[in-house]
PDB file of C-alpha atoms in Angstrom:
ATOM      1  CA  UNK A   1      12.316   9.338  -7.783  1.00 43.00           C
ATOM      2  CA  UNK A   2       9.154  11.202  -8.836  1.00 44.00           C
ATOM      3  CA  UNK A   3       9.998  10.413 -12.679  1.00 46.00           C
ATOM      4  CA  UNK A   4       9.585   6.828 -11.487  1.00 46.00           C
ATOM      5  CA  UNK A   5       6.854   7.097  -9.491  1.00 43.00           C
ATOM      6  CA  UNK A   6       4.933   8.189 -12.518  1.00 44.00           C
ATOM      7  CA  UNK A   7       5.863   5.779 -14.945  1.00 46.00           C
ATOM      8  CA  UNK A   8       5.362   3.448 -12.116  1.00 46.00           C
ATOM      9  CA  UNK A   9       1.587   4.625 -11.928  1.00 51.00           C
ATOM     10  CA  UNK A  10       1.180   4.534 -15.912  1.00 61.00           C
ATOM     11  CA  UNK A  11       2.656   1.347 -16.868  1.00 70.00           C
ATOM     12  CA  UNK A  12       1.758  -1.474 -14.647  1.00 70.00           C
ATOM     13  CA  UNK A  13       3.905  -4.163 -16.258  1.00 77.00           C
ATOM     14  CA  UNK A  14       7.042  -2.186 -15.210  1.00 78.00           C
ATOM     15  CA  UNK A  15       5.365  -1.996 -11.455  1.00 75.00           C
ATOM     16  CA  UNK A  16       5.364  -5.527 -11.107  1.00 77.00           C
ATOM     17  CA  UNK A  17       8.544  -5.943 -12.434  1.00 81.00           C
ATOM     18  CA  UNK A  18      10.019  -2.746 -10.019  1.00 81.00           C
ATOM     19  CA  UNK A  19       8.334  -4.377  -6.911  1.00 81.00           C
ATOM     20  CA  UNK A  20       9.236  -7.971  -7.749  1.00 82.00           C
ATOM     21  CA  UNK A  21      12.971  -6.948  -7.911  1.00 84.00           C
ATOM     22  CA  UNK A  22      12.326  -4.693  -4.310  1.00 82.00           C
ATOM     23  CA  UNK A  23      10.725  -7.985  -2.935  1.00 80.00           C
ATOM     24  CA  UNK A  24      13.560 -10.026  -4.272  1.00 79.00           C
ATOM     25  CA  UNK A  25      16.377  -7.981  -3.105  1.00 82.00           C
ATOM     26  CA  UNK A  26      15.100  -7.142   0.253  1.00 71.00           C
ATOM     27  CA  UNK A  27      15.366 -11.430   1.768  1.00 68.00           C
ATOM     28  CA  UNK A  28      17.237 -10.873   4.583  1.00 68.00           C
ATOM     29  CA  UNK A  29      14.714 -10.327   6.952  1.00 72.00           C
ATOM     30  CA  UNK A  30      10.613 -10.030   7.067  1.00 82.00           C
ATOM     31  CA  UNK A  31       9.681  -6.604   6.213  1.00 87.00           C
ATOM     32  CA  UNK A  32       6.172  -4.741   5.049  1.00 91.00           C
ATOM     33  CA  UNK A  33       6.164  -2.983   1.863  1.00 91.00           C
ATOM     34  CA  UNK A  34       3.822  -0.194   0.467  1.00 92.00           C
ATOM     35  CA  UNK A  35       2.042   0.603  -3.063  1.00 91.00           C
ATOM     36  CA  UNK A  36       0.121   3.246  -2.553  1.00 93.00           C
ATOM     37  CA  UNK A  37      -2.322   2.738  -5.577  1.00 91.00           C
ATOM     38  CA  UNK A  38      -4.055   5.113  -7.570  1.00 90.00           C
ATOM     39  CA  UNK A  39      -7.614   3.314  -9.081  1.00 87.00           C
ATOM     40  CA  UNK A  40      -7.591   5.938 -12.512  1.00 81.00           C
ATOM     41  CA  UNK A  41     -11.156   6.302 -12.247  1.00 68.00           C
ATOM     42  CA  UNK A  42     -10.835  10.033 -10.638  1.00 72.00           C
ATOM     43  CA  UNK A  43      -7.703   9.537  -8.458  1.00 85.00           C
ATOM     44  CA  UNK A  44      -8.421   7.747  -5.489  1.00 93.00           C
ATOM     45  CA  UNK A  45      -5.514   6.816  -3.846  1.00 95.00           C
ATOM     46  CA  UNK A  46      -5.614   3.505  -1.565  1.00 96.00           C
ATOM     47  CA  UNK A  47      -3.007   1.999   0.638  1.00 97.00           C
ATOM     48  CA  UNK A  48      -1.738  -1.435  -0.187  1.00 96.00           C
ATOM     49  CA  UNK A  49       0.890  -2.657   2.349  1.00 96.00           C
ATOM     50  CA  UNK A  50       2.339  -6.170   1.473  1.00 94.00           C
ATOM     51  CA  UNK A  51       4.114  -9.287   3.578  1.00 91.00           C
ATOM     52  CA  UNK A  52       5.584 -10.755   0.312  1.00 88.00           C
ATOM     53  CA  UNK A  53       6.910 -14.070   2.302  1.00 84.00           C
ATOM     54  CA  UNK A  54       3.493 -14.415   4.002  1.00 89.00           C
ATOM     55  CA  UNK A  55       2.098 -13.985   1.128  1.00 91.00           C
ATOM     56  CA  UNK A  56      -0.557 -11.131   3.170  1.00 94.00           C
ATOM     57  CA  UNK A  57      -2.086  -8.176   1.283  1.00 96.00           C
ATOM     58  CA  UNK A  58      -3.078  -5.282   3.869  1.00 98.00           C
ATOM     59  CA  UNK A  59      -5.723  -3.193   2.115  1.00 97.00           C
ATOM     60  CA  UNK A  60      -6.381   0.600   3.530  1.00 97.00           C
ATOM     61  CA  UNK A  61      -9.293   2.727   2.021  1.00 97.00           C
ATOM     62  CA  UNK A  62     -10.159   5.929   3.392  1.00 97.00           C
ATOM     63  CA  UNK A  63     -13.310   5.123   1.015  1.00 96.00           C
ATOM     64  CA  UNK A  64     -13.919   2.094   2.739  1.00 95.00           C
ATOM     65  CA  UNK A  65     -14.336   0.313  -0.496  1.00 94.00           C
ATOM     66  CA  UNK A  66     -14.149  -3.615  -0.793  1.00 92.00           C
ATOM     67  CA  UNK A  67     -11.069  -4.649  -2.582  1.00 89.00           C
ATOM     68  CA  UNK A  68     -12.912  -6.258  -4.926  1.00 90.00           C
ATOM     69  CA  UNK A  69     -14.323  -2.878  -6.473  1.00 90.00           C
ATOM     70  CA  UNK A  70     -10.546  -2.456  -7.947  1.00 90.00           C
ATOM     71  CA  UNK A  71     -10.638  -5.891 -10.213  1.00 90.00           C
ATOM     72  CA  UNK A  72      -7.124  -4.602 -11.437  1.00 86.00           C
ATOM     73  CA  UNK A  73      -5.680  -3.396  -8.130  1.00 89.00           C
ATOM     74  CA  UNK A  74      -5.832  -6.844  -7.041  1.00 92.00           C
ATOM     75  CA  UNK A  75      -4.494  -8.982 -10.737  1.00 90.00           C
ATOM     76  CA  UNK A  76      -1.578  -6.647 -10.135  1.00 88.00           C
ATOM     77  CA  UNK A  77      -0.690  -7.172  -6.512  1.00 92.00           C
ATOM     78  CA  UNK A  78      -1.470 -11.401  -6.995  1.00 92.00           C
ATOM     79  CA  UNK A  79       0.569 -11.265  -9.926  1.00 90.00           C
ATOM     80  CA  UNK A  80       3.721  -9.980  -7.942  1.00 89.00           C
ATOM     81  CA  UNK A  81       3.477 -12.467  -5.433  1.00 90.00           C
ATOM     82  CA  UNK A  82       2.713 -15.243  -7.760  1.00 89.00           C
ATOM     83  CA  UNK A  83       5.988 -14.204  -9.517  1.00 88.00           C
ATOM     84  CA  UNK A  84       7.737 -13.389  -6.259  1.00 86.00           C
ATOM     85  CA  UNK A  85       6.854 -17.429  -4.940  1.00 86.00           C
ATOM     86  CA  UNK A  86       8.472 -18.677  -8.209  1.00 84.00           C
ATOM     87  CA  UNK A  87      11.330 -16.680  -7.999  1.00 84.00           C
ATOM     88  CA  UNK A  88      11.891 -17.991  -4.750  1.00 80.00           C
ATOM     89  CA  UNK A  89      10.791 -21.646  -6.049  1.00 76.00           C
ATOM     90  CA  UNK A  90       8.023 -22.084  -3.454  1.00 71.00           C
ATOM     91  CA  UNK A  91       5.751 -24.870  -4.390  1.00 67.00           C
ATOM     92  CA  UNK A  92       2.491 -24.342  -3.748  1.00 67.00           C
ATOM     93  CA  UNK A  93      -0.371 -26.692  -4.939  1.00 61.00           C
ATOM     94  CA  UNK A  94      -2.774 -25.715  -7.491  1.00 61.00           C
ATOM     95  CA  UNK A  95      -5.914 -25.697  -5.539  1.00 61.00           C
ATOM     96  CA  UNK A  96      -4.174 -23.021  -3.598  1.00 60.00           C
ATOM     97  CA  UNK A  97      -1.999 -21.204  -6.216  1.00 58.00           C
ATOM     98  CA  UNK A  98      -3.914 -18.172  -5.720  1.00 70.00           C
ATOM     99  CA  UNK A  99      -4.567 -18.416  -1.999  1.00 83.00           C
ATOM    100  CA  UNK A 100      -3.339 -15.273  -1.154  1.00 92.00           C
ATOM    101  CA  UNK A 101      -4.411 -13.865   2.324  1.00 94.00           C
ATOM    102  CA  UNK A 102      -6.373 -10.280   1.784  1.00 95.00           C
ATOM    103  CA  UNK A 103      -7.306  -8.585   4.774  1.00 96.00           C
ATOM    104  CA  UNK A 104      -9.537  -4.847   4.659  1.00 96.00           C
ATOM    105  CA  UNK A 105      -8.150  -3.141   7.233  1.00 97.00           C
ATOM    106  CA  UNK A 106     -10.849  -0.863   9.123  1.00 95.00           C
ATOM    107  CA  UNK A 107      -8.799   2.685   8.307  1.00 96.00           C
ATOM    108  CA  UNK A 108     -10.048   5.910   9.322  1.00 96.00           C
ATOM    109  CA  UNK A 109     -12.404   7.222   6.689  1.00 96.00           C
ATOM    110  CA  UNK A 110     -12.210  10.546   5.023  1.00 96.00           C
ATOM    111  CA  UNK A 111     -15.315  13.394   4.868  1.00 95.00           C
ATOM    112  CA  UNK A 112     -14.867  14.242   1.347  1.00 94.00           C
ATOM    113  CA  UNK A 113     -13.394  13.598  -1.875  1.00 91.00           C
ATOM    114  CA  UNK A 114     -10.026  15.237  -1.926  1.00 94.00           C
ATOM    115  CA  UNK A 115      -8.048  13.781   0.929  1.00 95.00           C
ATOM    116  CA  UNK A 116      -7.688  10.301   0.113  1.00 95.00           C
ATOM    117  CA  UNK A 117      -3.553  11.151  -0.877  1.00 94.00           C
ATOM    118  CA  UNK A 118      -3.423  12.611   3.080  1.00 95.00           C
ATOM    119  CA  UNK A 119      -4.773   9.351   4.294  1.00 95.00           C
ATOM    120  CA  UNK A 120      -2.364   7.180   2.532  1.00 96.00           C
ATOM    121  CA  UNK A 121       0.199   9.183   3.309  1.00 94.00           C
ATOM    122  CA  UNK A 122      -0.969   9.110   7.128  1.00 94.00           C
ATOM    123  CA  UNK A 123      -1.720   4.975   7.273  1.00 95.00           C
ATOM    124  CA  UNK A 124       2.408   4.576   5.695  1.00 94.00           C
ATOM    125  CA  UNK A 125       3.020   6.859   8.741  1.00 93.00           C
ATOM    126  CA  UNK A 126       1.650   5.346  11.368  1.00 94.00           C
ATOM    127  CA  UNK A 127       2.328   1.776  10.191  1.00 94.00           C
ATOM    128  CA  UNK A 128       6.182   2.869   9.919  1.00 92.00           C
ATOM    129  CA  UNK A 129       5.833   4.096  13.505  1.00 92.00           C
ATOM    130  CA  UNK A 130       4.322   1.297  14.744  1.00 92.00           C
ATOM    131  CA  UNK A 131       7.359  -0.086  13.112  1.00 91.00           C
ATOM    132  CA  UNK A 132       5.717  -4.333  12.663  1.00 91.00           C
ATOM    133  CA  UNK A 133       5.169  -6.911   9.465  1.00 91.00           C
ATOM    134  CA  UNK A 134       1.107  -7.048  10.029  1.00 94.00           C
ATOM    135  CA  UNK A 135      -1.955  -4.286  10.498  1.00 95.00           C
ATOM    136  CA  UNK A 136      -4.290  -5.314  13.006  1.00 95.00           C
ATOM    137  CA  UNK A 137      -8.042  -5.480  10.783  1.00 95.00           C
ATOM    138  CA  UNK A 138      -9.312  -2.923  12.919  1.00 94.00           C
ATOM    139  CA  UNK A 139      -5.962  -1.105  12.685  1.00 94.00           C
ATOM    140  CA  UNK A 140      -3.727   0.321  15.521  1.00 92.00           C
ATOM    141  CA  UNK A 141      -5.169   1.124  19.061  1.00 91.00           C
ATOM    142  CA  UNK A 142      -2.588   4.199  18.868  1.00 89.00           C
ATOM    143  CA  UNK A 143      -4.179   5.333  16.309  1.00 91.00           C
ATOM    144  CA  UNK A 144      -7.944   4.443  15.624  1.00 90.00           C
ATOM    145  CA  UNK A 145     -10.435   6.790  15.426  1.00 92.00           C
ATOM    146  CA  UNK A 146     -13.236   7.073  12.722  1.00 94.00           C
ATOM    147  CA  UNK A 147     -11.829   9.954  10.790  1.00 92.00           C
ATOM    148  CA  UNK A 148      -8.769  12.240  10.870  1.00 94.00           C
ATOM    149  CA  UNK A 149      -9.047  15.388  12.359  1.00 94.00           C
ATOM    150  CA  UNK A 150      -8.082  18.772  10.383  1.00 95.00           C
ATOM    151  CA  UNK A 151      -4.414  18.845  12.725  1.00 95.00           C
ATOM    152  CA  UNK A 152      -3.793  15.386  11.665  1.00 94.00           C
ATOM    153  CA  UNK A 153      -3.962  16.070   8.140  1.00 94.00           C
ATOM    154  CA  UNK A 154      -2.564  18.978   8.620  1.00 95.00           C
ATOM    155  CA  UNK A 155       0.384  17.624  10.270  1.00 94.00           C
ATOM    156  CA  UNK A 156       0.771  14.822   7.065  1.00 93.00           C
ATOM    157  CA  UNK A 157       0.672  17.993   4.760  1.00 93.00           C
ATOM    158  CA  UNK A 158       3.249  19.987   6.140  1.00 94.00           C
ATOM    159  CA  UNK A 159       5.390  16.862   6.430  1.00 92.00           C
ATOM    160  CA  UNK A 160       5.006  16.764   3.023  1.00 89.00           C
ATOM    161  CA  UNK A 161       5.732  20.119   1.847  1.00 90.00           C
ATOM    162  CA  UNK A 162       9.241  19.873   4.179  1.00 90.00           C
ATOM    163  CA  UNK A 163       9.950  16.708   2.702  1.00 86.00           C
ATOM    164  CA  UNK A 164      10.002  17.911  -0.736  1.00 84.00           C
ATOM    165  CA  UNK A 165      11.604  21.173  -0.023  1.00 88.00           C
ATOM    166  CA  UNK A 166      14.413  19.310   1.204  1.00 86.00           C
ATOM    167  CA  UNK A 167      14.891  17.000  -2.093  1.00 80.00           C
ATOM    168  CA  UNK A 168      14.741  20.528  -4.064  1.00 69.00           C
ATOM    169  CA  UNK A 169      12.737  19.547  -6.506  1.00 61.00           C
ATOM    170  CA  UNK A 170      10.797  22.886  -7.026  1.00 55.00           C
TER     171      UNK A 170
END
């Protein structure tokens, strides 16, 4: 899985191609999928959580960076659903081939530059525990505060650590 994850990160063709398949095999119901998404400009890692039959992109950044600042970010995630709605066979016209909902979710923001992996990790939390298809755009009331405190991250680090001791992978 983290042999996969990598390529994943390197190669962005064979992303599309991995989440198109996900999107593709998962029909049954409406569900909310995460990329977490690193930019490659220094490692900032951003939350993207998708509604592939809504056709709505979630975007969470601890940064608080428009979307816009990651030109590719976006050609990647538009191309999947673009691919996903043809799959599918959903006709769309062309004025509004590319009118894919966006919405910049108002995420806690982080104090430094080293934590953005903690926040990501912490917004696929609390999203899964809020356990819905959307993200409010000034995220959830359970949860919203301006920044995380040193327990929270904490907490999301120590999850971590557990989780990978378990798969045995050191």
């Amino acid at each position: 899985m983290v042999r996969k994850l990598t390529e994943m990160i390197r190669k962005p063709d064979e992303v599309r191609t991995y989440v198109v398949e996900r999107f593709m095999a998962d029909t049954d119901r409406e569900k909310l999928f995460f990329l977490p998404f690193n930019t490659g400009d220094g490692g900032h890692w951003l939350l993207v959580a998708i509604n592939p039959f809504k056709e709505i992109v979630y975007y969470l950044d601890s940064l608080h960076n428009d979307w816009t600042t990651y030109p590719a970010m976006k050609t990647i995630v538009d191309t999947i659903i673009q691919t996903v709605r043809a799959q599918r066979k959903i006709q769309v016209p062309k004025r509004k081939a590319n009118n894919i909902t966006w919405n910049r979710v108002e995420c806690p923001r982080q104090r430094n530059n080293i934590d953005c992996g903690y926040y990501t990790l912490r917004f696929m939390k609390e999203t899964l525990l809020m356990d819905r298809t959307d993200i409010p755009s000034d995220y959830f009331d359970e949860y919203r505060c301006a920044y995380y405190s040193k327990d929270q991250l904490d907490e999301i680090k120590e999850e971590l650590c557990q989780f990978i001791i378990e798969l045995q992978v050191l």
